[in-house]
Amino acid sequence: MSYKTFLSCAFAALLLASCHSGDGHGEAADAHAGEADGHAGEIVISPEEAKAAGIVAEAVTPGEFSGVIPCGGKILAASGEEATVVATVSGVVSFTRGLTEGSAVAKGGTVFTISSKNLQDDPARQAAVAYQTAKSEYERAARLVKDKIVTEKEFNQIRSAYESAKIAYQAFSSGGKAASGVAVSSPISGYVKTCLVKEGDYVAVGQPLMNVTQTRSLYLRANVPERYYQVLGTVKSAKFKTAYGDRVYDLRQMNGRLVATGKQTGDGTPYLPVTFEFANRAEVAPGSFVETYLLTASRKGVVSVPVSALTDEQGLNFVYVQTDPSCYERREVAVGQTDGERVEIKSGLKGGEKVVVKGATQVRLASASNTIPGHTHNH
């Protein structure tokens, strides 16, 4: 919120002294006394200012809330068929479209083109010359071998050289040839696992260009402290958050399923493994360590708010309650479990109250601007 906006808030507080009608002197004194006792006074923010600051309030509605086991975890790649795309000719690589890790490719679909057009030694031209030479030699030997002028051993050697030259030539002259170069296709359908070259790189025949995997699933392996052993049987699903993003992923929305629950800890570790399988997403990188929230049996009638509604001040948790369209008050709350997206509120809120779920930091800043330095009740 801008400094100008803060000044307008302070001016509104000075004029109104309270968001409610009544004896201004008495209520202002009460509010001041309340602040002195440690209770937050009312914070004045007009609806227009709230909208500009991105402040959003929602009514608290008690509902179902899953039990949560917080733990660490790791994303693992599921086993599946993999293939390597290799250069069929030498030349300069070009991408046919933007390909990144996780991009889908089809079997037989062109993923690269390789061109030798501007190279000093054009492999395509060399292959054509070698093929024509080997073909002429093979046709000549085929006539002479009948008259025993060329031995069978010599003929077999000539035929082998001809077949090799033919294969090299067909790599350039087959249907994969295009004006921009020779097309290189994927041998299987799947997803790009690793791209090993960049646009404009020179490659040799047989050089690996890309790894493609058919893996459409990933595994989440949660490492659960053994103190939760008794409740592992109630685990139904999980949520997780990566270290490189703020998004919380819900396996229930990713075709997730529980695969296995460990019955004993591993060697030298006090953790029990719990494994889930879920649909592969390009933005989730295999090998990532993640913050995991195992979801157990649900409870009804639980008051909860989004994580964004909470502010922390000196180890205490607060929310901001909207008391009317222009007034807010800070409220200390006792929190319970969290699933990464919402937090259980054990006390401090009740159903029907409106809580700031977006822009809580802005309200906190506005509360400082509402304080009138040196204000007294002597008139």
mmCIF file of C-alpha atoms in Angstrom:
data_model
loop_
_atom_site.group_PDB
_atom_site.id
_atom_site.type_symbol
_atom_site.label_atom_id
_atom_site.label_comp_id
_atom_site.label_asym_id
_atom_site.label_seq_id
_atom_site.Cartn_x
_atom_site.Cartn_y
_atom_site.Cartn_z
ATOM 1 C CA MET A 1 0.000 0.000 0.000
ATOM 2 C CA SER A 2 1.406 3.414 -0.913
ATOM 3 C CA TYR A 3 2.350 6.075 1.603
ATOM 4 C CA LYS A 4 -0.482 8.258 0.329
ATOM 5 C CA THR A 5 -2.953 5.460 0.990
ATOM 6 C CA PHE A 6 -1.588 4.980 4.488
ATOM 7 C CA LEU A 7 -2.091 8.674 5.224
ATOM 8 C CA SER A 8 -5.713 8.451 4.066
ATOM 9 C CA CYS A 9 -6.237 5.501 6.392
ATOM 10 C CA ALA A 10 -4.786 7.454 9.315
ATOM 11 C CA PHE A 11 -6.970 10.437 8.495
ATOM 12 C CA ALA A 12 -10.059 8.202 8.411
ATOM 13 C CA ALA A 13 -9.125 6.729 11.782
ATOM 14 C CA LEU A 14 -8.628 10.189 13.272
ATOM 15 C CA LEU A 15 -12.039 11.362 12.096
ATOM 16 C CA LEU A 16 -13.995 8.265 12.920
ATOM 17 C CA ALA A 17 -12.069 6.995 15.967
ATOM 18 C CA SER A 18 -14.124 3.823 15.563
ATOM 19 C CA CYS A 19 -15.943 2.006 12.771
ATOM 20 C CA HIS A 20 -19.172 2.008 14.752
ATOM 21 C CA SER A 21 -21.461 4.805 15.868
ATOM 22 C CA GLY A 22 -21.522 5.833 19.507
ATOM 23 C CA ASP A 23 -19.735 8.104 21.941
ATOM 24 C CA GLY A 24 -16.511 8.843 20.109
ATOM 25 C CA HIS A 25 -14.652 9.849 23.275
ATOM 26 C CA GLY A 26 -15.610 6.778 25.244
ATOM 27 C CA GLU A 27 -15.055 4.294 22.429
ATOM 28 C CA ALA A 28 -11.749 5.834 21.398
ATOM 29 C CA ALA A 29 -10.620 5.671 25.017
ATOM 30 C CA ASP A 30 -11.717 2.050 25.245
ATOM 31 C CA ALA A 31 -9.884 1.178 22.029
ATOM 32 C CA HIS A 32 -6.787 2.975 23.258
ATOM 33 C CA ALA A 33 -6.987 1.165 26.569
ATOM 34 C CA GLY A 34 -7.438 -2.104 24.716
ATOM 35 C CA GLU A 35 -4.301 -1.496 22.682
ATOM 36 C CA ALA A 36 -2.430 -0.728 25.886
ATOM 37 C CA ASP A 37 -3.578 -4.090 27.250
ATOM 38 C CA GLY A 38 -2.210 -5.890 24.172
ATOM 39 C CA HIS A 39 -5.436 -6.165 22.177
ATOM 40 C CA ALA A 40 -5.347 -4.947 18.595
ATOM 41 C CA GLY A 41 -7.633 -2.019 17.830
ATOM 42 C CA GLU A 42 -9.771 -1.759 14.748
ATOM 43 C CA ILE A 43 -8.067 -1.156 11.426
ATOM 44 C CA VAL A 44 -9.740 1.157 8.933
ATOM 45 C CA ILE A 45 -9.408 0.293 5.221
ATOM 46 C CA SER A 46 -12.019 1.469 2.764
ATOM 47 C CA PRO A 47 -13.396 -1.070 0.263
ATOM 48 C CA GLU A 48 -11.692 0.851 -2.555
ATOM 49 C CA GLU A 49 -8.320 0.716 -0.803
ATOM 50 C CA ALA A 50 -8.788 -2.963 0.018
ATOM 51 C CA LYS A 51 -9.484 -3.766 -3.623
ATOM 52 C CA ALA A 52 -6.446 -1.822 -4.774
ATOM 53 C CA ALA A 53 -4.255 -3.648 -2.248
ATOM 54 C CA GLY A 54 -5.589 -7.070 -3.248
ATOM 55 C CA ILE A 55 -7.216 -7.737 0.110
ATOM 56 C CA VAL A 56 -9.814 -10.512 -0.009
ATOM 57 C CA ALA A 57 -11.920 -11.758 2.915
ATOM 58 C CA GLU A 58 -13.944 -14.984 3.041
ATOM 59 C CA ALA A 59 -16.434 -16.343 5.536
ATOM 60 C CA VAL A 60 -15.230 -19.168 7.756
ATOM 61 C CA THR A 61 -17.210 -22.360 7.142
ATOM 62 C CA PRO A 62 -16.586 -25.408 9.366
ATOM 63 C CA GLY A 63 -16.165 -28.540 7.289
ATOM 64 C CA GLU A 64 -14.198 -31.757 6.777
ATOM 65 C CA PHE A 65 -10.482 -31.676 7.422
ATOM 66 C CA SER A 66 -8.159 -34.650 6.946
ATOM 67 C CA GLY A 67 -5.735 -35.695 9.599
ATOM 68 C CA VAL A 68 -2.180 -34.949 8.526
ATOM 69 C CA ILE A 69 1.166 -36.668 8.996
ATOM 70 C CA PRO A 70 3.926 -34.192 8.073
ATOM 71 C CA CYS A 71 7.111 -35.751 6.744
ATOM 72 C CA GLY A 72 9.814 -35.547 4.118
ATOM 73 C CA GLY A 73 9.687 -37.260 0.759
ATOM 74 C CA LYS A 74 11.300 -37.706 -2.633
ATOM 75 C CA ILE A 75 10.000 -37.882 -6.205
ATOM 76 C CA LEU A 76 11.211 -40.980 -8.041
ATOM 77 C CA ALA A 77 10.965 -41.962 -11.699
ATOM 78 C CA ALA A 78 8.793 -45.012 -12.371
ATOM 79 C CA SER A 79 10.364 -47.834 -14.347
ATOM 80 C CA GLY A 80 9.497 -47.920 -18.044
ATOM 81 C CA GLU A 81 10.899 -48.439 -21.517
ATOM 82 C CA GLU A 82 13.452 -45.906 -22.655
ATOM 83 C CA ALA A 83 15.156 -45.271 -25.993
ATOM 84 C CA THR A 84 17.941 -43.068 -27.284
ATOM 85 C CA VAL A 85 17.549 -40.978 -30.418
ATOM 86 C CA VAL A 86 20.860 -41.006 -32.337
ATOM 87 C CA ALA A 87 22.187 -39.093 -35.311
ATOM 88 C CA THR A 88 21.760 -41.074 -38.517
ATOM 89 C CA VAL A 89 24.131 -38.760 -40.413
ATOM 90 C CA SER A 90 26.762 -36.180 -39.645
ATOM 91 C CA GLY A 91 25.880 -32.502 -39.763
ATOM 92 C CA VAL A 92 24.367 -29.546 -37.940
ATOM 93 C CA VAL A 93 21.334 -30.153 -35.720
ATOM 94 C CA SER A 94 18.107 -28.150 -35.960
ATOM 95 C CA PHE A 95 15.005 -28.586 -33.779
ATOM 96 C CA THR A 96 11.741 -29.089 -35.646
ATOM 97 C CA ARG A 97 9.841 -27.607 -32.675
ATOM 98 C CA GLY A 98 10.489 -26.466 -29.146
ATOM 99 C CA LEU A 99 11.435 -29.560 -27.149
ATOM 100 C CA THR A 100 12.111 -29.496 -23.440
ATOM 101 C CA GLU A 101 12.242 -32.152 -20.738
ATOM 102 C CA GLY A 102 8.741 -33.559 -20.352
ATOM 103 C CA SER A 103 7.606 -32.751 -23.915
ATOM 104 C CA ALA A 104 5.541 -35.502 -25.558
ATOM 105 C CA VAL A 105 6.877 -37.153 -28.731
ATOM 106 C CA ALA A 106 5.257 -39.713 -31.041
ATOM 107 C CA LYS A 107 6.811 -42.853 -32.475
ATOM 108 C CA GLY A 108 8.168 -41.999 -35.890
ATOM 109 C CA GLY A 109 7.661 -38.290 -35.259
ATOM 110 C CA THR A 110 10.471 -36.010 -36.398
ATOM 111 C CA VAL A 111 12.361 -34.468 -33.512
ATOM 112 C CA PHE A 112 15.465 -33.122 -35.287
ATOM 113 C CA THR A 113 16.786 -32.385 -38.737
ATOM 114 C CA ILE A 114 20.477 -32.700 -39.539
ATOM 115 C CA SER A 115 21.923 -30.696 -42.402
ATOM 116 C CA SER A 116 25.367 -30.905 -44.012
ATOM 117 C CA LYS A 117 24.562 -28.370 -46.735
ATOM 118 C CA ASN A 118 27.102 -25.751 -45.674
ATOM 119 C CA LEU A 119 29.839 -28.133 -44.585
ATOM 120 C CA GLN A 120 33.083 -28.341 -46.584
ATOM 121 C CA ASP A 121 32.881 -32.130 -46.802
ATOM 122 C CA ASP A 122 29.232 -32.820 -47.559
ATOM 123 C CA PRO A 123 28.485 -36.311 -46.195
ATOM 124 C CA ALA A 124 25.387 -36.586 -48.381
ATOM 125 C CA ARG A 125 27.373 -36.033 -51.560
ATOM 126 C CA GLN A 126 30.128 -38.361 -50.388
ATOM 127 C CA ALA A 127 27.568 -41.056 -49.596
ATOM 128 C CA ALA A 128 26.007 -40.717 -53.042
ATOM 129 C CA VAL A 129 29.375 -41.055 -54.776
ATOM 130 C CA ALA A 130 30.361 -44.024 -52.617
ATOM 131 C CA TYR A 131 27.026 -45.701 -53.293
ATOM 132 C CA GLN A 132 27.215 -45.305 -57.069
ATOM 133 C CA THR A 133 30.799 -46.616 -57.092
ATOM 134 C CA ALA A 134 29.924 -49.626 -54.919
ATOM 135 C CA LYS A 135 26.811 -50.339 -56.985
ATOM 136 C CA SER A 136 28.777 -50.418 -60.258
ATOM 137 C CA GLU A 137 31.411 -52.677 -58.732
ATOM 138 C CA TYR A 138 28.727 -55.013 -57.346
ATOM 139 C CA GLU A 139 26.877 -55.290 -60.687
ATOM 140 C CA ARG A 140 30.156 -55.990 -62.487
ATOM 141 C CA ALA A 141 31.166 -58.646 -59.948
ATOM 142 C CA ALA A 142 27.713 -60.279 -60.193
ATOM 143 C CA ARG A 143 28.333 -60.946 -63.915
ATOM 144 C CA LEU A 144 31.921 -62.134 -63.468
ATOM 145 C CA VAL A 145 31.231 -64.519 -60.609
ATOM 146 C CA LYS A 146 29.111 -66.664 -62.936
ATOM 147 C CA ASP A 147 32.129 -67.244 -65.163
ATOM 148 C CA LYS A 148 34.383 -67.891 -62.170
ATOM 149 C CA ILE A 149 36.429 -64.797 -63.069
ATOM 150 C CA VAL A 150 35.657 -63.435 -59.588
ATOM 151 C CA THR A 151 35.771 -65.851 -56.687
ATOM 152 C CA GLU A 152 32.876 -66.260 -54.256
ATOM 153 C CA LYS A 153 34.973 -64.754 -51.466
ATOM 154 C CA GLU A 154 35.769 -61.648 -53.517
ATOM 155 C CA PHE A 155 32.132 -61.324 -54.575
ATOM 156 C CA ASN A 156 30.906 -61.510 -50.972
ATOM 157 C CA GLN A 157 33.308 -58.747 -49.958
ATOM 158 C CA ILE A 158 32.140 -56.538 -52.838
ATOM 159 C CA ARG A 159 28.489 -57.197 -51.961
ATOM 160 C CA SER A 160 29.117 -56.327 -48.298
ATOM 161 C CA ALA A 161 30.730 -53.012 -49.280
ATOM 162 C CA TYR A 162 27.798 -52.286 -51.606
ATOM 163 C CA GLU A 163 25.214 -52.957 -48.842
ATOM 164 C CA SER A 164 27.060 -50.658 -46.442
ATOM 165 C CA ALA A 165 27.252 -47.867 -49.024
ATOM 166 C CA LYS A 166 23.552 -48.345 -49.790
ATOM 167 C CA ILE A 167 22.552 -47.980 -46.145
ATOM 168 C CA ALA A 168 24.618 -44.797 -45.766
ATOM 169 C CA TYR A 169 23.128 -43.348 -48.948
ATOM 170 C CA GLN A 170 19.547 -44.218 -47.969
ATOM 171 C CA ALA A 171 19.987 -42.313 -44.713
ATOM 172 C CA PHE A 172 20.132 -39.187 -46.879
ATOM 173 C CA SER A 173 17.871 -40.100 -49.778
ATOM 174 C CA SER A 174 15.011 -41.835 -47.931
ATOM 175 C CA GLY A 175 11.650 -40.222 -47.138
ATOM 176 C CA GLY A 176 13.307 -38.559 -44.154
ATOM 177 C CA LYS A 177 15.187 -36.174 -46.389
ATOM 178 C CA ALA A 178 13.888 -32.610 -46.437
ATOM 179 C CA ALA A 179 15.013 -29.306 -47.848
ATOM 180 C CA SER A 180 16.372 -28.385 -44.435
ATOM 181 C CA GLY A 181 18.237 -31.666 -43.987
ATOM 182 C CA VAL A 182 17.732 -35.265 -42.921
ATOM 183 C CA ALA A 183 14.852 -35.918 -40.526
ATOM 184 C CA VAL A 184 15.619 -37.820 -37.321
ATOM 185 C CA SER A 185 12.618 -39.463 -35.650
ATOM 186 C CA SER A 186 11.864 -40.942 -32.244
ATOM 187 C CA PRO A 187 11.856 -44.779 -32.128
ATOM 188 C CA ILE A 188 9.119 -44.861 -29.459
ATOM 189 C CA SER A 189 6.248 -42.730 -28.195
ATOM 190 C CA GLY A 190 6.814 -41.090 -24.842
ATOM 191 C CA TYR A 191 8.290 -38.047 -23.181
ATOM 192 C CA VAL A 192 11.620 -36.280 -23.527
ATOM 193 C CA LYS A 193 13.742 -37.326 -20.588
ATOM 194 C CA THR A 194 17.008 -35.610 -21.528
ATOM 195 C CA CYS A 195 17.994 -33.485 -24.523
ATOM 196 C CA LEU A 196 21.709 -33.926 -25.162
ATOM 197 C CA VAL A 197 22.313 -31.340 -27.907
ATOM 198 C CA LYS A 198 21.546 -27.687 -28.612
ATOM 199 C CA GLU A 199 20.345 -25.931 -31.735
ATOM 200 C CA GLY A 200 23.274 -25.568 -34.163
ATOM 201 C CA ASP A 201 25.493 -28.285 -32.644
ATOM 202 C CA TYR A 202 27.564 -30.413 -35.017
ATOM 203 C CA VAL A 203 27.004 -34.145 -34.529
ATOM 204 C CA ALA A 204 28.608 -37.295 -35.913
ATOM 205 C CA VAL A 205 26.869 -40.462 -37.056
ATOM 206 C CA GLY A 206 25.661 -42.498 -34.085
ATOM 207 C CA GLN A 207 25.956 -39.645 -31.588
ATOM 208 C CA PRO A 208 23.149 -39.660 -28.947
ATOM 209 C CA LEU A 209 20.819 -36.693 -29.320
ATOM 210 C CA MET A 210 17.962 -37.329 -26.899
ATOM 211 C CA ASN A 211 16.635 -39.822 -24.365
ATOM 212 C CA VAL A 212 12.920 -40.665 -24.578
ATOM 213 C CA THR A 213 10.994 -42.470 -21.833
ATOM 214 C CA GLN A 214 7.555 -44.047 -21.894
ATOM 215 C CA THR A 215 7.143 -43.377 -18.196
ATOM 216 C CA ARG A 216 3.791 -41.707 -17.667
ATOM 217 C CA SER A 217 3.957 -41.960 -13.898
ATOM 218 C CA LEU A 218 6.152 -40.847 -11.047
ATOM 219 C CA TYR A 219 6.488 -42.144 -7.503
ATOM 220 C CA LEU A 220 6.306 -40.160 -4.279
ATOM 221 C CA ARG A 221 8.150 -41.961 -1.515
ATOM 222 C CA ALA A 222 7.369 -40.452 1.876
ATOM 223 C CA ASN A 223 9.693 -41.147 4.791
ATOM 224 C CA VAL A 224 7.407 -41.359 7.827
ATOM 225 C CA PRO A 225 8.802 -41.183 11.397
ATOM 226 C CA GLU A 226 8.177 -44.488 13.159
ATOM 227 C CA ARG A 227 6.115 -42.788 15.891
ATOM 228 C CA TYR A 228 3.263 -42.674 13.341
ATOM 229 C CA TYR A 229 3.324 -46.444 12.804
ATOM 230 C CA GLN A 230 -0.064 -46.984 14.484
ATOM 231 C CA VAL A 231 -1.878 -44.615 12.111
ATOM 232 C CA LEU A 232 -0.211 -45.608 8.830
ATOM 233 C CA GLY A 233 -3.165 -47.854 8.059
ATOM 234 C CA THR A 234 -5.423 -44.794 7.831
ATOM 235 C CA VAL A 235 -3.341 -43.017 5.171
ATOM 236 C CA LYS A 236 -5.482 -42.384 2.081
ATOM 237 C CA SER A 237 -3.591 -39.885 -0.051
ATOM 238 C CA ALA A 238 -0.973 -37.147 0.123
ATOM 239 C CA LYS A 239 -0.027 -33.629 -0.820
ATOM 240 C CA PHE A 240 3.469 -32.330 -1.437
ATOM 241 C CA LYS A 241 5.363 -29.120 -2.142
ATOM 242 C CA THR A 242 8.686 -28.811 -3.944
ATOM 243 C CA ALA A 243 11.604 -26.674 -2.834
ATOM 244 C CA TYR A 244 11.555 -24.767 -6.139
ATOM 245 C CA GLY A 245 7.912 -23.602 -6.052
ATOM 246 C CA ASP A 246 5.053 -22.544 -3.789
ATOM 247 C CA ARG A 247 2.398 -24.755 -5.365
ATOM 248 C CA VAL A 248 0.983 -27.578 -3.255
ATOM 249 C CA TYR A 249 0.270 -30.687 -5.365
ATOM 250 C CA ASP A 250 -2.681 -32.885 -4.387
ATOM 251 C CA LEU A 251 -2.330 -36.514 -5.510
ATOM 252 C CA ARG A 252 -6.118 -36.834 -5.563
ATOM 253 C CA GLN A 253 -6.081 -34.459 -8.527
ATOM 254 C CA MET A 254 -3.196 -36.276 -10.260
ATOM 255 C CA ASN A 255 -4.619 -39.795 -10.489
ATOM 256 C CA GLY A 256 -2.574 -40.673 -7.425
ATOM 257 C CA ARG A 257 -2.854 -44.001 -5.642
ATOM 258 C CA LEU A 258 -1.216 -45.612 -2.633
ATOM 259 C CA VAL A 259 1.187 -48.312 -3.832
ATOM 260 C CA ALA A 260 2.876 -49.621 -0.705
ATOM 261 C CA THR A 261 3.219 -48.994 3.016
ATOM 262 C CA GLY A 262 6.395 -50.115 4.747
ATOM 263 C CA LYS A 263 5.995 -52.376 7.753
ATOM 264 C CA GLN A 264 9.480 -51.878 9.093
ATOM 265 C CA THR A 265 12.173 -49.223 9.067
ATOM 266 C CA GLY A 266 15.161 -49.457 6.791
ATOM 267 C CA ASP A 267 18.649 -50.308 7.952
ATOM 268 C CA GLY A 268 19.953 -47.556 10.181
ATOM 269 C CA THR A 269 16.983 -45.240 9.654
ATOM 270 C CA PRO A 270 13.978 -44.519 11.930
ATOM 271 C CA TYR A 271 11.617 -43.924 8.985
ATOM 272 C CA LEU A 272 8.906 -46.037 7.377
ATOM 273 C CA PRO A 273 8.532 -45.737 3.576
ATOM 274 C CA VAL A 274 5.078 -44.983 2.138
ATOM 275 C CA THR A 275 4.922 -44.950 -1.671
ATOM 276 C CA PHE A 276 2.381 -43.373 -4.024
ATOM 277 C CA GLU A 277 2.144 -43.415 -7.813
ATOM 278 C CA PHE A 278 0.795 -40.400 -9.703
ATOM 279 C CA ALA A 279 0.539 -38.970 -13.216
ATOM 280 C CA ASN A 280 3.771 -37.543 -14.576
ATOM 281 C CA ARG A 281 3.827 -33.748 -14.741
ATOM 282 C CA ALA A 282 6.534 -31.864 -16.580
ATOM 283 C CA GLU A 283 6.918 -29.366 -13.733
ATOM 284 C CA VAL A 284 7.692 -32.094 -11.175
ATOM 285 C CA ALA A 285 11.304 -33.187 -11.556
ATOM 286 C CA PRO A 286 12.283 -36.771 -10.606
ATOM 287 C CA GLY A 287 14.868 -36.761 -7.849
ATOM 288 C CA SER A 288 13.374 -33.728 -6.098
ATOM 289 C CA PHE A 289 13.070 -33.710 -2.321
ATOM 290 C CA VAL A 290 9.616 -32.531 -1.262
ATOM 291 C CA GLU A 291 7.664 -31.459 1.796
ATOM 292 C CA THR A 292 4.990 -34.131 2.210
ATOM 293 C CA TYR A 293 1.620 -34.159 3.964
ATOM 294 C CA LEU A 294 0.073 -37.625 4.319
ATOM 295 C CA LEU A 295 -3.712 -37.423 4.567
ATOM 296 C CA THR A 296 -5.477 -39.732 7.029
ATOM 297 C CA ALA A 297 -9.103 -40.021 8.228
ATOM 298 C CA SER A 298 -11.275 -36.913 7.900
ATOM 299 C CA ARG A 299 -12.941 -35.039 10.768
ATOM 300 C CA LYS A 300 -16.128 -33.017 10.423
ATOM 301 C CA GLY A 301 -16.935 -29.555 11.723
ATOM 302 C CA VAL A 302 -13.333 -28.349 11.684
ATOM 303 C CA VAL A 303 -12.672 -24.612 11.313
ATOM 304 C CA SER A 304 -9.788 -24.021 8.914
ATOM 305 C CA VAL A 305 -8.333 -21.143 6.901
ATOM 306 C CA PRO A 306 -5.877 -20.948 3.981
ATOM 307 C CA VAL A 307 -2.209 -20.800 4.971
ATOM 308 C CA SER A 308 -2.100 -17.308 3.423
ATOM 309 C CA ALA A 309 -4.510 -16.032 6.101
ATOM 310 C CA LEU A 310 -2.004 -16.506 8.924
ATOM 311 C CA THR A 311 0.613 -14.020 10.038
ATOM 312 C CA ASP A 312 3.302 -14.780 12.578
ATOM 313 C CA GLU A 313 4.375 -12.243 15.157
ATOM 314 C CA GLN A 314 6.926 -13.225 17.786
ATOM 315 C CA GLY A 315 5.914 -16.862 17.597
ATOM 316 C CA LEU A 316 2.173 -16.185 17.862
ATOM 317 C CA ASN A 317 -0.333 -16.767 15.058
ATOM 318 C CA PHE A 318 -2.814 -14.071 14.040
ATOM 319 C CA VAL A 319 -5.541 -13.626 11.450
ATOM 320 C CA TYR A 320 -7.390 -10.477 10.430
ATOM 321 C CA VAL A 321 -11.180 -10.566 10.830
ATOM 322 C CA GLN A 322 -13.339 -8.222 8.771
ATOM 323 C CA THR A 323 -15.955 -6.787 11.112
ATOM 324 C CA ASP A 324 -17.679 -4.591 8.514
ATOM 325 C CA PRO A 325 -16.826 -3.427 4.954
ATOM 326 C CA SER A 326 -14.279 -0.870 6.209
ATOM 327 C CA CYS A 327 -13.027 -2.385 9.461
ATOM 328 C CA TYR A 328 -10.704 -5.213 10.414
ATOM 329 C CA GLU A 329 -9.356 -6.490 13.673
ATOM 330 C CA ARG A 330 -6.348 -8.610 14.482
ATOM 331 C CA ARG A 331 -7.199 -11.874 16.211
ATOM 332 C CA GLU A 332 -4.813 -14.330 17.853
ATOM 333 C CA VAL A 333 -5.625 -17.947 16.997
ATOM 334 C CA ALA A 334 -4.437 -21.366 18.126
ATOM 335 C CA VAL A 335 -3.544 -23.554 15.161
ATOM 336 C CA GLY A 336 -3.596 -27.310 14.716
ATOM 337 C CA GLN A 337 -2.597 -29.435 11.742
ATOM 338 C CA THR A 338 -1.901 -28.189 8.228
ATOM 339 C CA ASP A 339 -2.049 -29.972 4.882
ATOM 340 C CA GLY A 340 0.094 -27.364 3.164
ATOM 341 C CA GLU A 341 -2.909 -25.463 1.811
ATOM 342 C CA ARG A 342 -5.154 -24.963 4.846
ATOM 343 C CA VAL A 343 -4.551 -24.750 8.591
ATOM 344 C CA GLU A 344 -6.811 -26.057 11.326
ATOM 345 C CA ILE A 345 -7.921 -23.338 13.786
ATOM 346 C CA LYS A 346 -8.472 -24.763 17.258
ATOM 347 C CA SER A 347 -9.588 -21.527 18.890
ATOM 348 C CA GLY A 348 -10.000 -17.835 18.110
ATOM 349 C CA LEU A 349 -12.468 -18.122 15.224
ATOM 350 C CA LYS A 350 -15.999 -19.357 14.771
ATOM 351 C CA GLY A 351 -18.122 -20.178 11.766
ATOM 352 C CA GLY A 352 -19.530 -17.226 9.829
ATOM 353 C CA GLU A 353 -16.760 -14.749 10.621
ATOM 354 C CA LYS A 354 -15.011 -13.208 7.634
ATOM 355 C CA VAL A 355 -11.247 -13.664 7.554
ATOM 356 C CA VAL A 356 -8.700 -12.030 5.246
ATOM 357 C CA VAL A 357 -7.356 -14.850 3.077
ATOM 358 C CA LYS A 358 -5.385 -12.691 0.619
ATOM 359 C CA GLY A 359 -3.465 -9.564 1.489
ATOM 360 C CA ALA A 360 -3.050 -10.227 5.218
ATOM 361 C CA THR A 361 0.368 -8.557 5.079
ATOM 362 C CA GLN A 362 -1.215 -5.435 3.599
ATOM 363 C CA VAL A 363 -3.716 -5.280 6.459
ATOM 364 C CA ARG A 364 -0.876 -5.651 8.927
ATOM 365 C CA LEU A 365 0.939 -2.706 7.330
ATOM 366 C CA ALA A 366 -2.260 -0.683 7.338
ATOM 367 C CA SER A 367 -2.701 -1.347 11.058
ATOM 368 C CA ALA A 368 0.587 0.462 11.682
ATOM 369 C CA SER A 369 -0.579 3.447 9.632
ATOM 370 C CA ASN A 370 -3.834 3.602 11.621
ATOM 371 C CA THR A 371 -1.901 4.316 14.842
ATOM 372 C CA ILE A 372 -1.927 8.046 15.648
ATOM 373 C CA PRO A 373 1.413 9.040 17.241
ATOM 374 C CA GLY A 374 1.079 11.168 20.387
ATOM 375 C CA HIS A 375 -2.710 10.848 20.479
ATOM 376 C CA THR A 376 -4.347 11.518 23.865
ATOM 377 C CA HIS A 377 -7.883 11.869 25.077
ATOM 378 C CA ASN A 378 -7.374 15.335 26.592
ATOM 379 C CA HIS A 379 -9.531 17.888 24.709
#
